[in-house]
mmCIF file of N, CA and C in Angstrom:
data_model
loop_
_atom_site.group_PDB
_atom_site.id
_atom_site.type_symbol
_atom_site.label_atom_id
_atom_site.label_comp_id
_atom_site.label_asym_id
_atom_site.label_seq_id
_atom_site.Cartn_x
_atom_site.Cartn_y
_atom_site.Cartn_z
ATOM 1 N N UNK K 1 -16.701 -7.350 7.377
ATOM 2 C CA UNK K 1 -15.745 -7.965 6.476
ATOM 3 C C UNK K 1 -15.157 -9.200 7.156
ATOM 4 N N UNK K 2 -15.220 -10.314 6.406
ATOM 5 C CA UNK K 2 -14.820 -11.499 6.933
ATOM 6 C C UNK K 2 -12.892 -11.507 7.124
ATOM 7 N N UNK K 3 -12.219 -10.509 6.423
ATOM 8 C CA UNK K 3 -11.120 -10.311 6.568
ATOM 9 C C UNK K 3 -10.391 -9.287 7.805
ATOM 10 N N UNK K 4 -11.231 -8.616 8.185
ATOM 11 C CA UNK K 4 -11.171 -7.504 9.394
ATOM 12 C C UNK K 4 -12.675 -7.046 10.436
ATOM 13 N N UNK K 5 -12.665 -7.947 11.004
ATOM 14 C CA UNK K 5 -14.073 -7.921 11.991
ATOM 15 C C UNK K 5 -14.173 -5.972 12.455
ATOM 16 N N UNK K 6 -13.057 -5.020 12.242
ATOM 17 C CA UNK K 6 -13.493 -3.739 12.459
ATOM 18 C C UNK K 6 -13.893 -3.366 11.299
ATOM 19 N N UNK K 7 -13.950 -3.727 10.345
ATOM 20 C CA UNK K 7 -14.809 -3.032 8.672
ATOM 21 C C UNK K 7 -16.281 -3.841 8.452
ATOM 22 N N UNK K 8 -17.120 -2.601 8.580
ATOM 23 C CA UNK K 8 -17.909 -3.032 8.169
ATOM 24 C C UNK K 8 -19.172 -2.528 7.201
ATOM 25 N N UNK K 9 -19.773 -2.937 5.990
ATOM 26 C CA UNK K 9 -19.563 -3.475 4.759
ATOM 27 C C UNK K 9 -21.422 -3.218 4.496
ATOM 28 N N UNK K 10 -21.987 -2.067 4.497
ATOM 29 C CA UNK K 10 -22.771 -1.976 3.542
ATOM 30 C C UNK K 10 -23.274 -1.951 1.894
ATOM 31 N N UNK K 11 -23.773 -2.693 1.709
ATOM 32 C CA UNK K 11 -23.546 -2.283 -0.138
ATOM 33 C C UNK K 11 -25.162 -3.124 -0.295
ATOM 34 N N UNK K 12 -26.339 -1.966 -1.270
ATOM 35 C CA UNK K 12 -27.534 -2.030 -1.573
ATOM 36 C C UNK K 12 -27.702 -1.612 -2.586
ATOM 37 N N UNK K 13 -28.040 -1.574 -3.517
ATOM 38 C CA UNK K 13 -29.105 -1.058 -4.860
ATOM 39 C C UNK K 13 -27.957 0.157 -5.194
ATOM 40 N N UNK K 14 -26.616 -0.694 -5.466
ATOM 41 C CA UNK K 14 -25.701 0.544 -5.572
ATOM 42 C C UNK K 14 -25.124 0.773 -4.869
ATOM 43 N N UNK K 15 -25.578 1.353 -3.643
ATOM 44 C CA UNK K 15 -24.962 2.616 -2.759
ATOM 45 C C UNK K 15 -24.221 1.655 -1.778
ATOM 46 N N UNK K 16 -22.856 2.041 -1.536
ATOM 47 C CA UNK K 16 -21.820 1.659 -0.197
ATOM 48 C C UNK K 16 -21.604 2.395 -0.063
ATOM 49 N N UNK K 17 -21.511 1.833 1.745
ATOM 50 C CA UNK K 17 -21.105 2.580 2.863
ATOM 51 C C UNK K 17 -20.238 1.738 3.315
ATOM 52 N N UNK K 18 -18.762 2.086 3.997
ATOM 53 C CA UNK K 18 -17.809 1.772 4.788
ATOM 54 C C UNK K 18 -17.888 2.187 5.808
ATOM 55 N N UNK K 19 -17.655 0.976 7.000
ATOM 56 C CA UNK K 19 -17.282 2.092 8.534
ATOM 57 C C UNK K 19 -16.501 1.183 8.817
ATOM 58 N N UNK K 20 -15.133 1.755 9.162
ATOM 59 C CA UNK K 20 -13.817 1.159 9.738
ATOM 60 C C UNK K 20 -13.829 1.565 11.571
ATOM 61 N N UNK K 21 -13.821 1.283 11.989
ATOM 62 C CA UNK K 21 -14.230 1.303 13.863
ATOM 63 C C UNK K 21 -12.463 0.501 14.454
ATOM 64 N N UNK K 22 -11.962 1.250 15.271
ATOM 65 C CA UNK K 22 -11.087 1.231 16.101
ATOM 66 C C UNK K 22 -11.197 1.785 17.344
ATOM 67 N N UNK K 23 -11.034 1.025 18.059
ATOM 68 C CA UNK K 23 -11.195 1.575 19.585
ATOM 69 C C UNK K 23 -12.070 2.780 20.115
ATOM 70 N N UNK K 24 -11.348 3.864 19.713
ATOM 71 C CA UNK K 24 -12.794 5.312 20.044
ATOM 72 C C UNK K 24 -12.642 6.093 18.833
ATOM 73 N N UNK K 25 -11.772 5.706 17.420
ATOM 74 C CA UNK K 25 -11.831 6.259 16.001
ATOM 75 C C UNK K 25 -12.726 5.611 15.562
ATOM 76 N N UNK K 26 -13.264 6.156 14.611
ATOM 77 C CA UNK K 26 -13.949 6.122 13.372
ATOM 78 C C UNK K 26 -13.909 6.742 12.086
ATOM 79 N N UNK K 27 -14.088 5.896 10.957
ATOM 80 C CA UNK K 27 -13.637 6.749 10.059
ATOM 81 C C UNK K 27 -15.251 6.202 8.814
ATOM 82 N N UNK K 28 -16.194 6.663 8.487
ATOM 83 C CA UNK K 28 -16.882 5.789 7.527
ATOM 84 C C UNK K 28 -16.911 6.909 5.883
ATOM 85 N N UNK K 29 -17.288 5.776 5.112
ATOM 86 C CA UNK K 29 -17.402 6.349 3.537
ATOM 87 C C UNK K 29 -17.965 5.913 2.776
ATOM 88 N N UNK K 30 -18.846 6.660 1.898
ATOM 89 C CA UNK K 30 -19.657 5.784 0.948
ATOM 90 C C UNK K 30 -19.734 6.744 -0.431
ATOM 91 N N UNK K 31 -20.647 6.110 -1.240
ATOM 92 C CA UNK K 31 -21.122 7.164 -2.258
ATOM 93 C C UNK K 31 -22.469 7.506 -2.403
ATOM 94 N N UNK K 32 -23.240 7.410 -1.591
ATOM 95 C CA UNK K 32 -24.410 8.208 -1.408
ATOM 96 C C UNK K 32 -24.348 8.728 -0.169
ATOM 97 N N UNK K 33 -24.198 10.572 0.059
ATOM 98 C CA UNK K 33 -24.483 10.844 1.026
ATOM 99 C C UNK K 33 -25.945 11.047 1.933
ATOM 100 N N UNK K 34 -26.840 10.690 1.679
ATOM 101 C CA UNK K 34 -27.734 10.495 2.060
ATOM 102 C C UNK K 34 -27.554 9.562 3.123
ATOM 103 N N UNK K 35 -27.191 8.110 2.666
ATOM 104 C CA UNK K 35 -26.802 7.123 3.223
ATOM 105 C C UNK K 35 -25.880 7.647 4.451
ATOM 106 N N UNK K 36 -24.929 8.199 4.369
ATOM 107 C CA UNK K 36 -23.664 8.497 5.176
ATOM 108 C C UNK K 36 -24.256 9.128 6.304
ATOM 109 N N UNK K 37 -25.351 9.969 6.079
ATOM 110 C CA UNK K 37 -26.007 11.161 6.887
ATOM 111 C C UNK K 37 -27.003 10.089 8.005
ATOM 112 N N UNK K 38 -27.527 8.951 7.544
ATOM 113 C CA UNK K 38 -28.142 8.092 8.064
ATOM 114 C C UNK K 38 -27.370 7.293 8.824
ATOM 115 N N UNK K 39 -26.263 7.075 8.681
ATOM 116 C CA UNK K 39 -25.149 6.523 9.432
ATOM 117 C C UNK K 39 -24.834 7.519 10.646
ATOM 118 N N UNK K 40 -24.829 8.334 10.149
ATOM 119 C CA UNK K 40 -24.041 9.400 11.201
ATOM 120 C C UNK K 40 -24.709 9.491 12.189
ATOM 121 N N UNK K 41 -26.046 9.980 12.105
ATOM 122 C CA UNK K 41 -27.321 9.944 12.854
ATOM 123 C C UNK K 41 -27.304 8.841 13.705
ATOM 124 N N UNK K 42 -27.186 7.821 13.553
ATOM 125 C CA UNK K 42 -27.941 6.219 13.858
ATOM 126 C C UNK K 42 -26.504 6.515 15.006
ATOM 127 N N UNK K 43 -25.601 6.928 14.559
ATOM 128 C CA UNK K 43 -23.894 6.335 15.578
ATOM 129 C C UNK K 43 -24.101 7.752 16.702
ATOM 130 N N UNK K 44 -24.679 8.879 16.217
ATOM 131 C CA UNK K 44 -24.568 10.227 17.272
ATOM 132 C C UNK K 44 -25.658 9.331 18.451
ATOM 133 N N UNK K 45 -27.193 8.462 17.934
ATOM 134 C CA UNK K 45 -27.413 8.614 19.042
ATOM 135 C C UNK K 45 -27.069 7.625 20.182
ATOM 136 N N UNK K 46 -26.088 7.017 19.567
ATOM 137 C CA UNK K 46 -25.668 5.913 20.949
ATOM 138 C C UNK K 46 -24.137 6.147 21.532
ATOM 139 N N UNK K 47 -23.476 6.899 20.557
ATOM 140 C CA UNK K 47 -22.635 7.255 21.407
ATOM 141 C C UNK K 47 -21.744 8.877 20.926
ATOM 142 N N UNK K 48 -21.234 9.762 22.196
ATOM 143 C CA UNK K 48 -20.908 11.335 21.375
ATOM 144 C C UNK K 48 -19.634 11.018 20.610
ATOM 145 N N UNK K 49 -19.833 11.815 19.678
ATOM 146 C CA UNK K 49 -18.926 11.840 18.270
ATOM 147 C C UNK K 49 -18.708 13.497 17.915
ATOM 148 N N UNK K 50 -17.153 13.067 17.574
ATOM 149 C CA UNK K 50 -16.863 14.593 17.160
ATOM 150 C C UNK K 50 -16.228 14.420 15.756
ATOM 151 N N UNK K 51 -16.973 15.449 14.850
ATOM 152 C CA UNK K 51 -16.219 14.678 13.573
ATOM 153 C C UNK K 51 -15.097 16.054 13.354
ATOM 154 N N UNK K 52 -13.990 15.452 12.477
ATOM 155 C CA UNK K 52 -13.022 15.657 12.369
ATOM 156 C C UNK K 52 -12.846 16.237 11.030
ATOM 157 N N UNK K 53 -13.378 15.720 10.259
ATOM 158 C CA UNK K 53 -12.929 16.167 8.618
ATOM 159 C C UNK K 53 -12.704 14.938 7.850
ATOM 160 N N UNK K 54 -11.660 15.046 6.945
ATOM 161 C CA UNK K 54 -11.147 14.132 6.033
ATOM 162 C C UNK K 54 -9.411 13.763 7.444
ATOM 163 N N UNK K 55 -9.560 12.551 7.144
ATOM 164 C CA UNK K 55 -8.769 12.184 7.624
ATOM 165 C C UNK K 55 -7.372 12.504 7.129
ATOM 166 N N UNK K 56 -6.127 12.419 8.091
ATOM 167 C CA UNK K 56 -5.291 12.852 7.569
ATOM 168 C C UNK K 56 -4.236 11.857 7.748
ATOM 169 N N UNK K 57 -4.098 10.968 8.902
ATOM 170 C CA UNK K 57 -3.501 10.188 9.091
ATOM 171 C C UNK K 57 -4.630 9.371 10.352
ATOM 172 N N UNK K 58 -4.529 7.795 10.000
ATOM 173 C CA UNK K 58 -5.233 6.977 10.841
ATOM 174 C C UNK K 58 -4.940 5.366 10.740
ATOM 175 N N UNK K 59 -4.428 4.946 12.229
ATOM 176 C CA UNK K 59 -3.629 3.980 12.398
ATOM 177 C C UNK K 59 -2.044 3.802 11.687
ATOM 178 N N UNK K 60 -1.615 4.448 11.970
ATOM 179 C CA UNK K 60 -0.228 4.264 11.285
ATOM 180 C C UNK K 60 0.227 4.792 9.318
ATOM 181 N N UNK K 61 -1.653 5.033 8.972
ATOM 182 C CA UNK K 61 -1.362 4.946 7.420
ATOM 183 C C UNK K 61 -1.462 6.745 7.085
ATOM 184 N N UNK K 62 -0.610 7.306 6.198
ATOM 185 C CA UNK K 62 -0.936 8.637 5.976
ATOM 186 C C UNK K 62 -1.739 9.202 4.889
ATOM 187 N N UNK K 63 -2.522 10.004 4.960
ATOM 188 C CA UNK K 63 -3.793 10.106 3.661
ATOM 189 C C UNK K 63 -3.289 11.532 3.138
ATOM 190 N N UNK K 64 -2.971 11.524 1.904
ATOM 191 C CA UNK K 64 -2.834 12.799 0.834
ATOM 192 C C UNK K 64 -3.684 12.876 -0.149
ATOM 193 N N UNK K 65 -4.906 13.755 -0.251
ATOM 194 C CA UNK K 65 -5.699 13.848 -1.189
ATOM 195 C C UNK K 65 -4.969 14.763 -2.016
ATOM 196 N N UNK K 66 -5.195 14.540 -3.550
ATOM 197 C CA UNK K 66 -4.785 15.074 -4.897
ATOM 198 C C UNK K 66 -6.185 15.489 -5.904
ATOM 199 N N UNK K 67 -6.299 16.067 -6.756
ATOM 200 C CA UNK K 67 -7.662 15.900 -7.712
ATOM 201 C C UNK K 67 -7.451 14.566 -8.143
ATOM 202 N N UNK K 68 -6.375 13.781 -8.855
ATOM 203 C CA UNK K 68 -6.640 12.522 -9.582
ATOM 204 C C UNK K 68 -7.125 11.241 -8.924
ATOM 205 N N UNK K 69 -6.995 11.550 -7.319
ATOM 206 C CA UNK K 69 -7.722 10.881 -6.433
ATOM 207 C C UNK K 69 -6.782 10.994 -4.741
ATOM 208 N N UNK K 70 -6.430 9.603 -4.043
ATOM 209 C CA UNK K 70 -5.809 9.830 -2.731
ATOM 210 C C UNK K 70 -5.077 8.887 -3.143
ATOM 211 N N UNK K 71 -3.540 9.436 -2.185
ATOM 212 C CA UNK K 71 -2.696 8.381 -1.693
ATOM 213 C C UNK K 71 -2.220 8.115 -0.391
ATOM 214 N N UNK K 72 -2.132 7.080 -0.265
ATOM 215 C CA UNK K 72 -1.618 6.222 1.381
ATOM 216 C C UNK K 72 -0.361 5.948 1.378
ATOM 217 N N UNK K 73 0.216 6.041 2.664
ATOM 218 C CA UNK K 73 1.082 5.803 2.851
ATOM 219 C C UNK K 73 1.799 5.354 4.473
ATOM 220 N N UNK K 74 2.395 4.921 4.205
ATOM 221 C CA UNK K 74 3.227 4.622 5.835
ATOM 222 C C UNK K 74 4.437 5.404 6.163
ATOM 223 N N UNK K 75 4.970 5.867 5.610
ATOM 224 C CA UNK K 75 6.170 6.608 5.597
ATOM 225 C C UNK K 75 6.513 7.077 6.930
ATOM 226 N N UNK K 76 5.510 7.661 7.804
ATOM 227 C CA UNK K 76 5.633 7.933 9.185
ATOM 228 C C UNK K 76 6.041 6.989 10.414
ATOM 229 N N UNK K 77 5.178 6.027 9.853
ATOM 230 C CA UNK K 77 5.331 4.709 10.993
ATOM 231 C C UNK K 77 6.101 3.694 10.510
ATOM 232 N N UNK K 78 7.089 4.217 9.253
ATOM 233 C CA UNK K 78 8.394 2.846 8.825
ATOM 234 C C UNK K 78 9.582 4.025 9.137
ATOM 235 N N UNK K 79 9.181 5.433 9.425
ATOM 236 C CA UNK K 79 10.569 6.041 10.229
ATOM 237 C C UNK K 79 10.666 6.115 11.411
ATOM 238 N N UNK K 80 9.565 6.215 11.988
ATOM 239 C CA UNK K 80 9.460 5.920 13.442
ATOM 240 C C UNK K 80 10.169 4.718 14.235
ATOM 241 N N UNK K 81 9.569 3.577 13.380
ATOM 242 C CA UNK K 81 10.325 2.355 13.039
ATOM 243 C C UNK K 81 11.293 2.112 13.358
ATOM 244 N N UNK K 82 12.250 2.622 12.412
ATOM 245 C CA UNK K 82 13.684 2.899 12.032
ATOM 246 C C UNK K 82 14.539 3.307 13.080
ATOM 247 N N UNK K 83 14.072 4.486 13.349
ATOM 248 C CA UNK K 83 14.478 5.223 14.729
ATOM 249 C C UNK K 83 14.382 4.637 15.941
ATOM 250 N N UNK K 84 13.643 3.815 16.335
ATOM 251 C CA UNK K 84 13.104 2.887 17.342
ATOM 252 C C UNK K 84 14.211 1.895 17.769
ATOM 253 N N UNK K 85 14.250 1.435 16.371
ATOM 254 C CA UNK K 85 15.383 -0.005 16.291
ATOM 255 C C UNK K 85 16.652 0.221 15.760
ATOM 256 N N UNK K 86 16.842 2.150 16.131
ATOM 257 C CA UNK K 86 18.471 2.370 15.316
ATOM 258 C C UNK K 86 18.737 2.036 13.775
ATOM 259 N N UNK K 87 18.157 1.868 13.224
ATOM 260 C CA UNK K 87 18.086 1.707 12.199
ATOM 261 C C UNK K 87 18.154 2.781 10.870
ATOM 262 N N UNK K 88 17.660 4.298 11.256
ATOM 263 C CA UNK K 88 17.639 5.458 10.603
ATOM 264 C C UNK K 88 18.541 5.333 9.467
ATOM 265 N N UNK K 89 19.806 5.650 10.166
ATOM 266 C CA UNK K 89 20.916 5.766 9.053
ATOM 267 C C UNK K 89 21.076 4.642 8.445
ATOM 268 N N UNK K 90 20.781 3.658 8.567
ATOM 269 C CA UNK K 90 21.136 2.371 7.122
ATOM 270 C C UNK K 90 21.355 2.807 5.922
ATOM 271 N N UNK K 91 21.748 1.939 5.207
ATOM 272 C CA UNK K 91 21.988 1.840 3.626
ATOM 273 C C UNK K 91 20.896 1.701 2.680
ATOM 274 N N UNK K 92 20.011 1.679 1.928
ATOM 275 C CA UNK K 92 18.611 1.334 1.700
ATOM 276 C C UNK K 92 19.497 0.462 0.346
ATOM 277 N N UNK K 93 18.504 -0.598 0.378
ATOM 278 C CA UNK K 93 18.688 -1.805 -1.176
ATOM 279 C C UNK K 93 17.514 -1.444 -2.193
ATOM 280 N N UNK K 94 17.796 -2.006 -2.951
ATOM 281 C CA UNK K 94 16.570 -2.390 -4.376
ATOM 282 C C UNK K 94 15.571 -3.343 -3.641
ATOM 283 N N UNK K 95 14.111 -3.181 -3.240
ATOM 284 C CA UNK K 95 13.283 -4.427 -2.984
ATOM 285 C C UNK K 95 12.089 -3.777 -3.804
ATOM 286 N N UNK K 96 11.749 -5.265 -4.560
ATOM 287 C CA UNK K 96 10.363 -5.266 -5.469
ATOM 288 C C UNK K 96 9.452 -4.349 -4.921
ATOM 289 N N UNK K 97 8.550 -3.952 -5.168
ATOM 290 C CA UNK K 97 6.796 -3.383 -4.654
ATOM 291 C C UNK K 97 6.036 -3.410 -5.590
ATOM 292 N N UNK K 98 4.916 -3.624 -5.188
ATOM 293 C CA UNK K 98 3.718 -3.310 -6.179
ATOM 294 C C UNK K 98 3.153 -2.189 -5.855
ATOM 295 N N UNK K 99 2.538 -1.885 -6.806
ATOM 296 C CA UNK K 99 1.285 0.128 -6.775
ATOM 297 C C UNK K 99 0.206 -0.220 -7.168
ATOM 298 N N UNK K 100 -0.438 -0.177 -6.659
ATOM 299 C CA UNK K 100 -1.888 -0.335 -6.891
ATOM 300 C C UNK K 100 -3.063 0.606 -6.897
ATOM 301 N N UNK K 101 -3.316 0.864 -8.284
ATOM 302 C CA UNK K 101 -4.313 2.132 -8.110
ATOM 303 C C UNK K 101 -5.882 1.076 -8.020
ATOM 304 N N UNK K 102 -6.533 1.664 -7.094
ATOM 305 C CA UNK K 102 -8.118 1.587 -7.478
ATOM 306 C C UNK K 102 -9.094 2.228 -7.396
ATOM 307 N N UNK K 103 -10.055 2.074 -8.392
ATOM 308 C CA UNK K 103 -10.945 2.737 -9.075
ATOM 309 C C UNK K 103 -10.538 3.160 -10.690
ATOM 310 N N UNK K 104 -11.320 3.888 -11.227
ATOM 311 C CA UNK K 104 -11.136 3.935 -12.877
ATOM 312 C C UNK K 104 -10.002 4.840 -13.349
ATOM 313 N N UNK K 105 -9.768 4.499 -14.480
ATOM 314 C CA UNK K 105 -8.740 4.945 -15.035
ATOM 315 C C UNK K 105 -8.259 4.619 -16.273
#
């Protein structure tokens, strides 16, 4: 990805694959597992990998899967934050946000 040199960006006759790479994490995803299984393979033999599951939290962002799909969040690492810089107990204001769902709906 020309926006994050650690994502990187399969997509063929359909099928993507994601692999996000951080230091000694990894996290990849696609919609053909076939594909994914070929990934996995190709990364076990150059370097050992222990897989983990579905992620639950990675880099600062927190992952909650639901049936209607997943949500992210930071909530962990803007209290941590907080706490860091004394900040905890503040007052909280009104500030804009956007929500952004993607995929169908």
């Amino acid at each position: 990805s020309q926006g994050d040199h650690t994502l990187l960006i399969k997509s063929l006759d359909g099928k993507l694959t994601l692999l996000l790479v951080y230091v000694d994490d990894m996290i990849f995803v696609g919609n053909d597992k076939v594909e994914k299984l070929i990934l996995k393979e190709k990364l076990a033999t150059h370097s050992k990998m222990k897989e983990l599951g579905k992620p639950k939290y990675f880099q600062g962002i927190e992952v909650a899967y639901f049936k209607k799909g997943i949500f992210i969040s930071q909530r962990k690492y803007v209290l941590d934050l907080l706490k860091e810089t004394r900040k905890l107990g503040c007052k909280t204001t009104q500030v804009p946000i956007e929500h952004h769902k993607i995929g169908n709906e």
